[in-house]
CSV table of C-alpha atoms in Angstrom, one decimal:
chain,number,residue,atom,x,y,z
A,1,UNK,CA,15.6,14.1,-12.4
A,2,UNK,CA,15.6,11.0,-10.2
A,3,UNK,CA,12.7,8.9,-9.0
A,4,UNK,CA,9.3,8.6,-10.8
A,5,UNK,CA,8.7,11.2,-13.4
A,6,UNK,CA,5.7,13.5,-13.9
A,7,UNK,CA,2.6,12.0,-15.5
A,8,UNK,CA,-0.4,14.1,-16.7
A,9,UNK,CA,-3.7,12.4,-16.9
A,10,UNK,CA,-6.4,14.0,-19.1
A,11,UNK,CA,-10.0,12.7,-19.0
A,12,UNK,CA,-13.4,12.4,-17.6
A,13,UNK,CA,-13.9,11.9,-13.8
A,14,UNK,CA,-16.9,10.1,-12.4
A,15,UNK,CA,-18.0,9.5,-8.8
A,16,UNK,CA,-18.2,5.8,-8.1
A,17,UNK,CA,-20.3,4.4,-5.2
A,18,UNK,CA,-20.2,0.9,-3.9
A,19,UNK,CA,-23.1,-0.2,-1.6
A,20,UNK,CA,-22.0,-3.4,0.1
A,21,UNK,CA,-24.4,-5.8,1.8
A,22,UNK,CA,-25.7,-9.3,2.2
A,23,UNK,CA,-28.7,-10.9,0.6
A,24,UNK,CA,-30.4,-13.8,2.3
A,25,UNK,CA,-34.0,-13.3,1.4
A,26,UNK,CA,-36.3,-12.1,-1.4
A,27,UNK,CA,-38.7,-9.1,-1.2
A,28,UNK,CA,-42.3,-10.1,-0.3
A,29,UNK,CA,-43.7,-8.1,-3.2
A,30,UNK,CA,-41.4,-9.1,-5.9
A,31,UNK,CA,-38.8,-11.8,-6.8
A,32,UNK,CA,-35.9,-9.4,-6.0
A,33,UNK,CA,-33.2,-9.9,-3.4
A,34,UNK,CA,-33.2,-7.7,-0.3
A,35,UNK,CA,-29.8,-6.3,0.5
A,36,UNK,CA,-28.9,-5.5,4.1
A,37,UNK,CA,-26.4,-2.8,3.7
A,38,UNK,CA,-23.1,-3.2,5.7
A,39,UNK,CA,-20.9,-0.5,4.0
A,40,UNK,CA,-21.2,2.4,1.7
A,41,UNK,CA,-18.1,3.8,0.0
A,42,UNK,CA,-17.6,6.6,-2.6
A,43,UNK,CA,-14.4,7.2,-4.6
A,44,UNK,CA,-13.3,8.9,-7.9
A,45,UNK,CA,-13.8,6.8,-11.0
A,46,UNK,CA,-12.7,7.1,-14.6
A,47,UNK,CA,-9.7,9.4,-15.0
A,48,UNK,CA,-9.8,10.1,-11.3
A,49,UNK,CA,-9.1,6.5,-10.5
A,50,UNK,CA,-6.4,6.3,-13.1
A,51,UNK,CA,-4.7,9.3,-11.7
A,52,UNK,CA,-4.9,8.1,-8.0
A,53,UNK,CA,-3.5,4.7,-9.0
A,54,UNK,CA,-0.6,6.3,-10.9
A,55,UNK,CA,0.2,8.4,-7.9
A,56,UNK,CA,0.9,5.4,-5.7
A,57,UNK,CA,4.5,5.2,-4.7
A,58,UNK,CA,5.0,8.9,-4.7
A,59,UNK,CA,4.8,9.8,-8.4
A,60,UNK,CA,3.8,13.4,-9.2
A,61,UNK,CA,0.6,13.2,-11.1
A,62,UNK,CA,-1.4,16.1,-12.6
A,63,UNK,CA,-5.1,15.5,-13.4
A,64,UNK,CA,-6.7,17.6,-16.1
A,65,UNK,CA,-10.4,17.2,-15.9
A,66,UNK,CA,-13.8,18.9,-15.9
A,67,UNK,CA,-15.5,19.5,-12.5
A,68,UNK,CA,-18.5,21.6,-11.5
A,69,UNK,CA,-20.1,23.0,-8.4
A,70,UNK,CA,-22.2,20.0,-7.6
A,71,UNK,CA,-21.9,17.6,-4.6
A,72,UNK,CA,-20.4,14.8,-6.6
A,73,UNK,CA,-17.6,17.1,-8.0
A,74,UNK,CA,-16.8,18.3,-4.4
A,75,UNK,CA,-16.6,14.7,-3.2
A,76,UNK,CA,-14.1,13.9,-5.9
A,77,UNK,CA,-12.0,16.9,-5.0
A,78,UNK,CA,-11.9,15.8,-1.3
A,79,UNK,CA,-10.8,12.3,-2.3
A,80,UNK,CA,-8.1,13.4,-4.6
A,81,UNK,CA,-6.7,16.2,-2.4
A,82,UNK,CA,-3.2,15.4,-1.4
A,83,UNK,CA,-2.9,12.6,-3.9
A,84,UNK,CA,-2.8,14.4,-7.3
A,85,UNK,CA,-2.6,18.0,-8.5
A,86,UNK,CA,-5.9,19.1,-10.0
A,87,UNK,CA,-6.0,21.4,-13.1
A,88,UNK,CA,-9.7,22.0,-13.6
A,89,UNK,CA,-11.8,22.8,-16.6
A,90,UNK,CA,-15.2,24.3,-15.8
A,91,UNK,CA,-18.1,21.8,-16.1
A,92,UNK,CA,-21.5,22.9,-17.4
A,93,UNK,CA,-23.7,20.4,-15.6
A,94,UNK,CA,-23.4,17.8,-12.9
A,95,UNK,CA,-20.8,15.0,-12.6
A,96,UNK,CA,-22.1,11.5,-13.2
A,97,UNK,CA,-22.5,9.1,-10.2
A,98,UNK,CA,-22.4,5.4,-10.8
A,99,UNK,CA,-23.7,3.2,-7.9
A,100,UNK,CA,-23.1,-0.5,-7.7
A,101,UNK,CA,-25.1,-2.5,-5.2
A,102,UNK,CA,-23.1,-5.6,-4.2
A,103,UNK,CA,-24.2,-8.7,-2.2
A,104,UNK,CA,-21.5,-10.9,-0.9
A,105,UNK,CA,-19.0,-9.0,-3.1
A,106,UNK,CA,-20.9,-9.6,-6.3
A,107,UNK,CA,-22.7,-6.9,-8.2
A,108,UNK,CA,-26.5,-7.1,-8.3
A,109,UNK,CA,-27.3,-3.9,-10.1
A,110,UNK,CA,-25.7,-0.6,-11.2
A,111,UNK,CA,-27.6,2.8,-11.0
A,112,UNK,CA,-26.4,5.8,-13.0
A,113,UNK,CA,-27.4,9.3,-11.9
A,114,UNK,CA,-26.5,12.8,-13.1
A,115,UNK,CA,-24.5,13.8,-16.1
A,116,UNK,CA,-27.6,14.2,-18.2
A,117,UNK,CA,-28.0,12.8,-21.7
A,118,UNK,CA,-24.9,11.4,-23.6
A,119,UNK,CA,-22.8,14.4,-24.6
A,120,UNK,CA,-24.0,16.4,-21.6
A,121,UNK,CA,-22.7,18.0,-19.5
A,122,UNK,CA,-20.1,19.7,-21.5
A,123,UNK,CA,-16.6,20.8,-20.4
A,124,UNK,CA,-15.8,24.5,-20.9
A,125,UNK,CA,-12.7,26.0,-22.5
A,126,UNK,CA,-9.3,25.0,-21.1
A,127,UNK,CA,-7.1,27.8,-19.9
A,128,UNK,CA,-3.3,28.4,-19.9
A,129,UNK,CA,-2.8,26.1,-16.9
A,130,UNK,CA,-3.8,23.1,-19.0
A,131,UNK,CA,-1.3,24.0,-21.8
A,132,UNK,CA,1.5,24.4,-19.2
A,133,UNK,CA,0.8,21.1,-17.4
A,134,UNK,CA,0.9,19.2,-20.7
A,135,UNK,CA,4.1,21.0,-21.8
A,136,UNK,CA,5.8,19.9,-18.5
A,137,UNK,CA,4.7,16.3,-18.7
A,138,UNK,CA,7.1,13.3,-19.2
A,139,UNK,CA,4.1,11.2,-20.4
A,140,UNK,CA,0.4,11.8,-20.9
A,141,UNK,CA,-2.5,9.4,-20.3
A,142,UNK,CA,-5.9,10.2,-21.9
A,143,UNK,CA,-8.6,8.4,-20.0
A,144,UNK,CA,-11.6,9.0,-22.3
A,145,UNK,CA,-15.0,8.1,-20.8
A,146,UNK,CA,-17.0,9.7,-23.6
A,147,UNK,CA,-17.7,12.9,-21.7
A,148,UNK,CA,-15.6,15.1,-24.0
A,149,UNK,CA,-12.8,16.3,-21.7
A,150,UNK,CA,-10.3,14.9,-24.3
A,151,UNK,CA,-12.2,16.8,-27.1
A,152,UNK,CA,-11.9,20.1,-25.1
A,153,UNK,CA,-8.1,19.6,-24.7
A,154,UNK,CA,-7.5,18.1,-28.1
A,155,UNK,CA,-5.5,20.9,-29.7
A,156,UNK,CA,-3.1,20.9,-26.7
A,157,UNK,CA,-2.7,17.2,-26.9
A,158,UNK,CA,-1.8,17.4,-30.6
A,159,UNK,CA,0.8,20.0,-29.8
A,160,UNK,CA,2.7,17.7,-27.2
A,161,UNK,CA,2.3,14.3,-28.9
A,162,UNK,CA,5.4,14.7,-31.2
A,163,UNK,CA,7.7,15.0,-28.2
A,164,UNK,CA,5.9,13.3,-25.3
A,165,UNK,CA,4.8,9.6,-25.0
A,166,UNK,CA,1.0,9.6,-25.0
A,167,UNK,CA,-1.3,6.6,-24.0
A,168,UNK,CA,-4.9,6.9,-25.1
A,169,UNK,CA,-7.5,4.7,-23.3
A,170,UNK,CA,-10.5,5.0,-25.7
A,171,UNK,CA,-14.2,4.9,-25.2
A,172,UNK,CA,-17.0,3.9,-27.6
A,173,UNK,CA,-18.7,7.3,-27.1
A,174,UNK,CA,-15.4,9.2,-27.2
A,175,UNK,CA,-13.3,10.7,-30.0
A,176,UNK,CA,-10.5,9.0,-32.0
A,177,UNK,CA,-7.0,9.3,-30.4
A,178,UNK,CA,-4.8,12.1,-31.7
A,179,UNK,CA,-2.5,11.0,-34.4
A,180,UNK,CA,1.0,10.0,-33.1
A,181,UNK,CA,-0.1,8.3,-29.9
A,182,UNK,CA,2.6,5.9,-28.6
A,183,UNK,CA,0.0,3.3,-27.5
A,184,UNK,CA,-3.9,3.1,-27.7
A,185,UNK,CA,-5.4,0.5,-25.3
A,186,UNK,CA,-8.9,-0.6,-26.2
A,187,UNK,CA,-10.3,-3.7,-24.5
A,188,UNK,CA,-11.6,-6.6,-26.5
A,189,UNK,CA,-15.2,-5.4,-26.7
A,190,UNK,CA,-14.1,-1.9,-27.8
A,191,UNK,CA,-11.9,-3.4,-30.5
A,192,UNK,CA,-14.8,-5.5,-31.8
A,193,UNK,CA,-17.1,-2.5,-31.8
A,194,UNK,CA,-14.5,-0.4,-33.6
A,195,UNK,CA,-13.6,-3.1,-36.1
A,196,UNK,CA,-16.7,-5.4,-36.5
A,197,UNK,CA,-16.0,-8.9,-37.8
A,198,UNK,CA,-16.2,-12.5,-37.0
A,199,UNK,CA,-14.0,-14.3,-34.5
A,200,UNK,CA,-12.4,-13.7,-31.1
A,201,UNK,CA,-9.2,-15.6,-31.9
A,202,UNK,CA,-5.8,-14.0,-31.3
A,203,UNK,CA,-5.5,-13.7,-35.1
A,204,UNK,CA,-8.8,-11.8,-35.3
A,205,UNK,CA,-7.7,-9.4,-32.6
A,206,UNK,CA,-4.3,-9.0,-34.2
A,207,UNK,CA,-5.9,-8.0,-37.5
A,208,UNK,CA,-8.3,-5.6,-35.6
A,209,UNK,CA,-5.4,-4.0,-33.7
A,210,UNK,CA,-3.3,-3.5,-36.8
A,211,UNK,CA,-6.2,-1.9,-38.7
A,212,UNK,CA,-6.9,0.4,-35.7
A,213,UNK,CA,-3.2,1.4,-35.5
A,214,UNK,CA,-3.3,2.4,-39.2
A,215,UNK,CA,-6.7,4.2,-38.8
A,216,UNK,CA,-5.5,6.2,-35.8
A,217,UNK,CA,-1.8,6.7,-37.0
A,218,UNK,CA,-0.7,5.3,-33.7
A,219,UNK,CA,2.7,3.7,-33.1
A,220,UNK,CA,1.0,0.7,-31.4
A,221,UNK,CA,-2.4,-0.7,-30.3
A,222,UNK,CA,-2.5,-2.9,-27.2
A,223,UNK,CA,-5.8,-4.8,-27.1
A,224,UNK,CA,-6.6,-6.0,-23.5
A,225,UNK,CA,-8.0,-9.5,-23.5
A,226,UNK,CA,-8.8,-10.2,-19.8
A,227,UNK,CA,-7.3,-13.3,-18.5
A,228,UNK,CA,-5.5,-13.9,-21.8
A,229,UNK,CA,-3.4,-10.9,-21.3
A,230,UNK,CA,-2.7,-8.1,-23.8
A,231,UNK,CA,-1.9,-8.2,-27.6
A,232,UNK,CA,0.4,-5.5,-28.9
A,233,UNK,CA,0.0,-4.8,-32.6
A,234,UNK,CA,1.6,-2.4,-35.0
A,235,UNK,CA,0.5,-0.5,-38.2
A,236,UNK,CA,0.7,-2.5,-41.4
A,237,UNK,CA,0.6,-5.9,-39.8
A,238,UNK,CA,3.7,-7.7,-38.6
A,239,UNK,CA,4.0,-10.2,-35.8
A,240,UNK,CA,2.0,-9.2,-32.7
A,241,UNK,CA,3.4,-9.6,-29.2
A,242,UNK,CA,1.2,-11.3,-26.6
A,243,UNK,CA,1.9,-10.4,-23.0
A,244,UNK,CA,0.1,-13.1,-21.0
A,245,UNK,CA,-1.4,-12.5,-17.5
A,246,UNK,CA,1.0,-13.8,-14.8
A,247,UNK,CA,-1.8,-15.8,-13.1
A,248,UNK,CA,-5.6,-16.0,-13.0
A,249,UNK,CA,-6.6,-13.1,-10.7
A,250,UNK,CA,-9.8,-14.0,-9.0
A,251,UNK,CA,-11.4,-10.7,-7.7
A,252,UNK,CA,-13.2,-7.6,-8.6
A,253,UNK,CA,-12.2,-6.5,-12.1
A,254,UNK,CA,-13.8,-3.0,-11.7
A,255,UNK,CA,-11.0,-0.5,-12.5
A,256,UNK,CA,-8.6,-3.0,-14.0
A,257,UNK,CA,-8.5,-1.1,-17.3
A,258,UNK,CA,-7.6,2.2,-15.5
A,259,UNK,CA,-4.9,0.5,-13.5
A,260,UNK,CA,-3.5,-1.0,-16.8
A,261,UNK,CA,-3.5,2.2,-18.7
A,262,UNK,CA,-2.1,4.2,-15.7
A,263,UNK,CA,0.8,1.8,-15.2
A,264,UNK,CA,1.6,1.8,-18.9
A,265,UNK,CA,1.8,5.5,-19.1
A,266,UNK,CA,3.8,5.8,-15.9
A,267,UNK,CA,6.4,3.3,-17.2
A,268,UNK,CA,6.7,5.2,-20.5
A,269,UNK,CA,7.3,8.4,-18.4
A,270,UNK,CA,10.2,6.7,-16.7
A,271,UNK,CA,11.7,5.8,-20.1
A,272,UNK,CA,10.5,2.2,-20.6
A,273,UNK,CA,10.0,0.7,-24.0
A,274,UNK,CA,6.3,0.0,-24.9
A,275,UNK,CA,6.9,-3.8,-24.6
A,276,UNK,CA,8.4,-3.3,-21.1
A,277,UNK,CA,5.6,-0.9,-20.1
A,278,UNK,CA,2.9,-3.4,-21.1
A,279,UNK,CA,4.6,-6.2,-19.1
A,280,UNK,CA,4.5,-4.1,-16.0
A,281,UNK,CA,1.0,-3.0,-16.6
A,282,UNK,CA,-0.3,-6.6,-17.1
A,283,UNK,CA,1.3,-7.7,-13.7
A,284,UNK,CA,0.0,-4.6,-11.9
A,285,UNK,CA,-3.5,-5.0,-13.2
A,286,UNK,CA,-3.6,-8.6,-12.2
A,287,UNK,CA,-2.4,-7.7,-8.7
A,288,UNK,CA,-5.0,-4.9,-8.5
A,289,UNK,CA,-7.8,-7.2,-9.3
A,290,UNK,CA,-6.6,-9.9,-6.9
A,291,UNK,CA,-6.5,-7.2,-4.1
A,292,UNK,CA,-10.2,-6.2,-4.6
A,293,UNK,CA,-10.1,-3.8,-7.6
A,294,UNK,CA,-11.4,-0.2,-7.3
A,295,UNK,CA,-13.6,-1.3,-4.4
A,296,UNK,CA,-10.6,-2.1,-2.2
A,297,UNK,CA,-10.9,0.3,0.8
A,298,UNK,CA,-7.0,0.3,1.2
A,299,UNK,CA,-6.8,2.4,-2.0
A,300,UNK,CA,-8.5,5.3,-0.4
A,301,UNK,CA,-6.9,5.5,3.0
A,302,UNK,CA,-5.4,8.8,4.1
A,303,UNK,CA,-1.9,7.4,3.3
A,304,UNK,CA,-2.2,5.3,0.1
A,305,UNK,CA,-0.6,1.9,0.3
A,306,UNK,CA,2.4,1.3,-2.0
A,307,UNK,CA,1.7,-0.8,-5.1
A,308,UNK,CA,1.2,-4.5,-4.5
A,309,UNK,CA,4.3,-6.4,-5.6
A,310,UNK,CA,3.4,-10.0,-4.7
A,311,UNK,CA,0.0,-11.2,-5.7
A,312,UNK,CA,-2.1,-12.5,-2.8
A,313,UNK,CA,-3.1,-15.4,-5.1
A,314,UNK,CA,0.4,-16.8,-5.0
A,315,UNK,CA,1.4,-16.0,-1.5
A,316,UNK,CA,2.1,-19.4,0.2
A,317,UNK,CA,0.7,-18.4,3.6
A,318,UNK,CA,-2.5,-16.9,2.0
A,319,UNK,CA,-2.9,-20.0,-0.1
A,320,UNK,CA,-2.6,-22.3,2.9
A,321,UNK,CA,-5.1,-20.1,4.9
A,322,UNK,CA,-7.7,-20.1,2.2
A,323,UNK,CA,-7.6,-23.9,1.7
A,324,UNK,CA,-7.8,-24.5,5.5
A,325,UNK,CA,-10.7,-22.0,5.8
A,326,UNK,CA,-12.8,-24.1,3.4
A,327,UNK,CA,-11.8,-27.4,5.1
A,328,UNK,CA,-9.3,-28.5,2.5
A,329,UNK,CA,-6.0,-30.4,2.9
A,330,UNK,CA,-2.7,-28.4,2.7
A,331,UNK,CA,0.2,-30.4,1.2
A,332,UNK,CA,3.8,-29.2,1.2
A,333,UNK,CA,7.0,-30.6,-0.2
A,334,UNK,CA,10.6,-29.3,-0.3
A,335,UNK,CA,13.9,-29.5,-2.0
A,336,UNK,CA,16.5,-27.6,-4.1
A,337,UNK,CA,14.9,-28.3,-7.5
A,338,UNK,CA,18.1,-27.0,-9.2
A,339,UNK,CA,17.5,-28.7,-12.6
A,340,UNK,CA,13.9,-29.7,-12.8
A,341,UNK,CA,13.6,-33.2,-14.3
A,342,UNK,CA,11.0,-35.9,-14.8
A,343,UNK,CA,11.5,-37.2,-11.3
A,344,UNK,CA,10.7,-33.9,-9.8
A,345,UNK,CA,7.6,-33.5,-12.0
A,346,UNK,CA,6.3,-36.9,-11.1
A,347,UNK,CA,6.8,-36.2,-7.4
A,348,UNK,CA,5.0,-32.9,-7.6
A,349,UNK,CA,2.1,-34.2,-9.5
A,350,UNK,CA,1.6,-37.1,-7.1
A,351,UNK,CA,1.9,-34.7,-4.1
A,352,UNK,CA,-0.7,-32.4,-5.5
A,353,UNK,CA,-3.2,-35.3,-5.8
A,354,UNK,CA,-3.0,-35.9,-2.1
A,355,UNK,CA,-4.8,-32.7,-1.1
A,356,UNK,CA,-6.3,-29.4,-2.2
A,357,UNK,CA,-3.1,-27.3,-2.7
A,358,UNK,CA,0.7,-27.9,-3.0
A,359,UNK,CA,3.2,-25.5,-1.6
A,360,UNK,CA,6.9,-26.0,-2.4
A,361,UNK,CA,9.4,-25.1,0.3
A,362,UNK,CA,12.4,-24.1,-1.8
A,363,UNK,CA,16.1,-24.0,-0.5
A,364,UNK,CA,17.6,-20.5,-1.0
A,365,UNK,CA,20.9,-20.2,-2.9
A,366,UNK,CA,22.9,-20.1,0.3
A,367,UNK,CA,21.1,-23.1,1.6
A,368,UNK,CA,21.8,-25.1,-1.6
A,369,UNK,CA,25.5,-24.1,-1.6
A,370,UNK,CA,25.9,-25.4,2.0
A,371,UNK,CA,24.1,-28.7,1.2
A,372,UNK,CA,25.5,-29.4,-2.3
A,373,UNK,CA,28.9,-27.8,-2.3
A,374,UNK,CA,30.8,-25.6,-4.7
A,375,UNK,CA,29.2,-24.9,-8.1
A,376,UNK,CA,25.6,-25.2,-6.8
A,377,UNK,CA,23.0,-24.1,-7.3
A,378,UNK,CA,23.3,-24.1,-11.1
A,379,UNK,CA,20.2,-21.9,-11.3
A,380,UNK,CA,19.5,-19.0,-9.0
A,381,UNK,CA,16.5,-19.1,-6.7
A,382,UNK,CA,14.4,-16.6,-8.7
A,383,UNK,CA,14.7,-18.9,-11.8
A,384,UNK,CA,14.0,-22.1,-9.8
A,385,UNK,CA,10.9,-20.5,-8.2
A,386,UNK,CA,9.6,-19.2,-11.5
A,387,UNK,CA,9.9,-22.7,-13.2
A,388,UNK,CA,8.1,-24.3,-10.2
A,389,UNK,CA,5.3,-21.8,-10.2
A,390,UNK,CA,4.7,-22.4,-13.9
A,391,UNK,CA,3.8,-26.1,-13.2
A,392,UNK,CA,0.1,-26.8,-12.9
A,393,UNK,CA,0.7,-29.0,-9.9
A,394,UNK,CA,2.3,-26.2,-7.8
A,395,UNK,CA,0.1,-23.5,-6.1
A,396,UNK,CA,2.8,-21.5,-4.4
A,397,UNK,CA,6.5,-21.4,-3.5
A,398,UNK,CA,8.0,-20.4,-0.2
A,399,UNK,CA,11.9,-19.9,0.0
A,400,UNK,CA,13.9,-20.7,3.2
A,401,UNK,CA,17.5,-20.2,4.1
A,402,UNK,CA,18.1,-22.9,6.7
A,403,UNK,CA,19.3,-26.5,6.1
A,404,UNK,CA,15.8,-27.8,6.7
A,405,UNK,CA,12.4,-26.1,6.3
A,406,UNK,CA,11.3,-26.9,9.8
A,407,UNK,CA,10.9,-23.2,10.8
A,408,UNK,CA,9.0,-22.5,7.6
A,409,UNK,CA,6.7,-25.5,8.2
A,410,UNK,CA,5.9,-24.3,11.7
A,411,UNK,CA,4.5,-21.1,10.0
A,412,UNK,CA,2.8,-22.9,7.1
A,413,UNK,CA,1.4,-25.8,9.3
A,414,UNK,CA,0.6,-28.2,6.4
A,415,UNK,CA,-1.6,-31.2,6.9
A,416,UNK,CA,0.8,-33.4,4.9
A,417,UNK,CA,4.6,-33.2,4.3
A,418,UNK,CA,5.8,-35.1,1.2
A,419,UNK,CA,9.3,-36.3,0.4
A,420,UNK,CA,10.5,-38.5,-2.4
A,421,UNK,CA,13.2,-41.2,-2.6
A,422,UNK,CA,14.7,-43.7,-0.2
A,423,UNK,CA,13.8,-41.9,3.0
A,424,UNK,CA,11.7,-43.6,5.7
A,425,UNK,CA,9.2,-41.4,7.6
A,426,UNK,CA,11.2,-42.0,10.8
A,427,UNK,CA,14.4,-40.5,9.1
A,428,UNK,CA,12.6,-37.3,8.1
A,429,UNK,CA,13.5,-34.5,10.6
A,430,UNK,CA,10.2,-32.7,9.5
A,431,UNK,CA,8.1,-35.7,10.7
A,432,UNK,CA,8.4,-34.7,14.4
A,433,UNK,CA,7.6,-31.1,13.5
A,434,UNK,CA,4.3,-32.0,11.8
A,435,UNK,CA,3.2,-34.1,14.7
A,436,UNK,CA,3.0,-31.0,16.8
A,437,UNK,CA,-0.2,-29.9,15.0
A,438,UNK,CA,-1.5,-33.4,13.9
A,439,UNK,CA,0.2,-33.3,10.5
A,440,UNK,CA,1.6,-36.4,8.7
A,441,UNK,CA,4.9,-36.9,6.9
A,442,UNK,CA,4.8,-39.3,3.9
A,443,UNK,CA,7.3,-40.6,1.4
A,444,UNK,CA,6.4,-41.1,-2.2
A,445,UNK,CA,8.2,-43.3,-4.8
A,446,UNK,CA,10.8,-41.5,-6.8
A,447,UNK,CA,11.4,-42.1,-10.5
A,448,UNK,CA,14.6,-44.1,-10.7
A,449,UNK,CA,17.7,-42.8,-12.3
A,450,UNK,CA,16.8,-39.1,-12.3
A,451,UNK,CA,18.7,-36.6,-10.2
A,452,UNK,CA,20.1,-33.1,-10.7
A,453,UNK,CA,23.6,-34.4,-9.8
A,454,UNK,CA,23.4,-37.1,-12.5
A,455,UNK,CA,22.1,-34.5,-15.1
A,456,UNK,CA,25.0,-32.1,-14.3
A,457,UNK,CA,27.6,-34.9,-14.6
A,458,UNK,CA,26.1,-36.1,-17.9
A,459,UNK,CA,26.2,-32.5,-19.2
A,460,UNK,CA,29.8,-32.1,-18.1
A,461,UNK,CA,30.8,-35.3,-19.9
A,462,UNK,CA,29.0,-34.3,-23.1
A,463,UNK,CA,30.7,-30.9,-23.2
A,464,UNK,CA,33.2,-30.6,-26.0
A,465,UNK,CA,36.3,-28.6,-25.2
A,466,UNK,CA,36.6,-25.6,-27.5
A,467,UNK,CA,39.7,-25.1,-29.5
A,468,UNK,CA,41.6,-21.8,-29.0
A,469,UNK,CA,40.3,-19.2,-31.4
A,470,UNK,CA,37.2,-21.3,-32.2
A,471,UNK,CA,33.6,-20.2,-31.8
A,472,UNK,CA,32.4,-19.5,-28.3
A,473,UNK,CA,29.6,-21.5,-26.7
C-alpha cells in the first residue's frame, strides 16, 4: 500500500462553538465586558477534531464515536461528512456543546451545555463494524475525553493492541489505557494529577512519565510540556528524550493536544519510530497553534487545506509585514554564511540592535558556487539556514538564487540593509535598490581576521594525511 495508511480514531466527540467579537465597553449593570459579535463558528471537537486533523493530506481516517439524535450530533455529522468515515455507536443522551466567547481573539468565558452529569450520557454497545474497523487499522488513536466511548470499545482495543500501534490520549475522567499501548500522551497537568508530587522540573516529569509507563504497561509515555516540547519516557527509568518545540508559537492553543496526538498516531501508521513520530507531532502542533488553532476557519472549508509546512512565525515576508504593521523597523542583511564564525555572530547581533527584526538573505548553494568557486559551499543551504535560525539575533531567513539579493529585497522592502567589512555604502549594489522606498544601506565594522575562507584554509593545513590501511576520519 502506498501513500498515507489508514488510521482509526476512537473517542468522544464534542461540538465546539466559537463566538468571536470585540469588547470596547462594560455593561451598565455590572462590571462585565460587552461583546459585539462579529462571527459565530461551530466545529467538531475532541476525537472529531483529532480525526479531521489526521485526514488532512488525503489520509483515510475512520472515526469510531458515540452520536445521538440531537442537533449537536447532527451538526458534527455534517462537518465530518466527506472528511472521515464514521462508525457510530448509539448515544443515550445529548452531545456536549462547549462555547467559547472571545474578544479580540482572547477567550473571555466558556459555557458548557448538554451531556448531563459526568458519566452521562452513556455510549451504547458497539457492533461488528467497530471490530472490523479496528482490525483493518494500521494504527489506532484513542482520544479519551472522559465520556466513556473508549470504555465501550475497550475489549476490541485489547484485541488489536498486540499487533497494531496504539496511541492513547488520556483524560482525568477517563479510564486507564489498555496495556501494551505504544505511546500514552498526557499533558503536564494530567501527569501531575495522575502522579502527585512536588516539582515541575524535567526530572520530576521524567519520573512521573516512567512511573505511569510502568503503571499502564505502556511502551512509552510522552508528556507534553507546552513551549518546552515533549518528554518521552520509558518503563523502569532510563534516560528520557526531550523533543523541544521548534519555535515559540504565539497563537490559539485550543486543539493543540489533538493535533499532537493525531500526528503521532498517523506517523506510527506510516511506519515511523516513536521518536520520529514525536518530532513530527511537535512541529505540526506548533504550526497548528501559530495558524490559529482549532478556531482557524481554514480547517473547516469544504476542501481542507494541506498541513502547514512552514510556520507563519518564521516566514520572512510575514515577519517583515508584522513589524511594519506595528510601526517597527525591518533590518536585513545577507551573505553565504558557509561556516558561521565569531565575525558573523558579531555582525548579526549588531544588525539586530538597529531595528525590531533581522531577516537574513541567504545565498543558495548554486549562488555560493558561482561566487566562491569549486568546493563551495561547504555546508548545504538547509544546514546554513538552520544554524542561522537558531541564533537569537535572527528572526527569519530568506534564500535567493541570484548573485545579489536585490530582487528579494524589492519584495521584502527592509528599512535598513546591513553589510559588514570594507565596503562603502556607495559600493553596495543594494544601496540604490533601497533608496526606491526610502530605505538606507549601512556598513558595520567587521571582526578582523575572521572569514570562512581563512577557516577552511586553516582546517586544510591542519588535516593530517591518513596512512594506507589506517583508521578512517
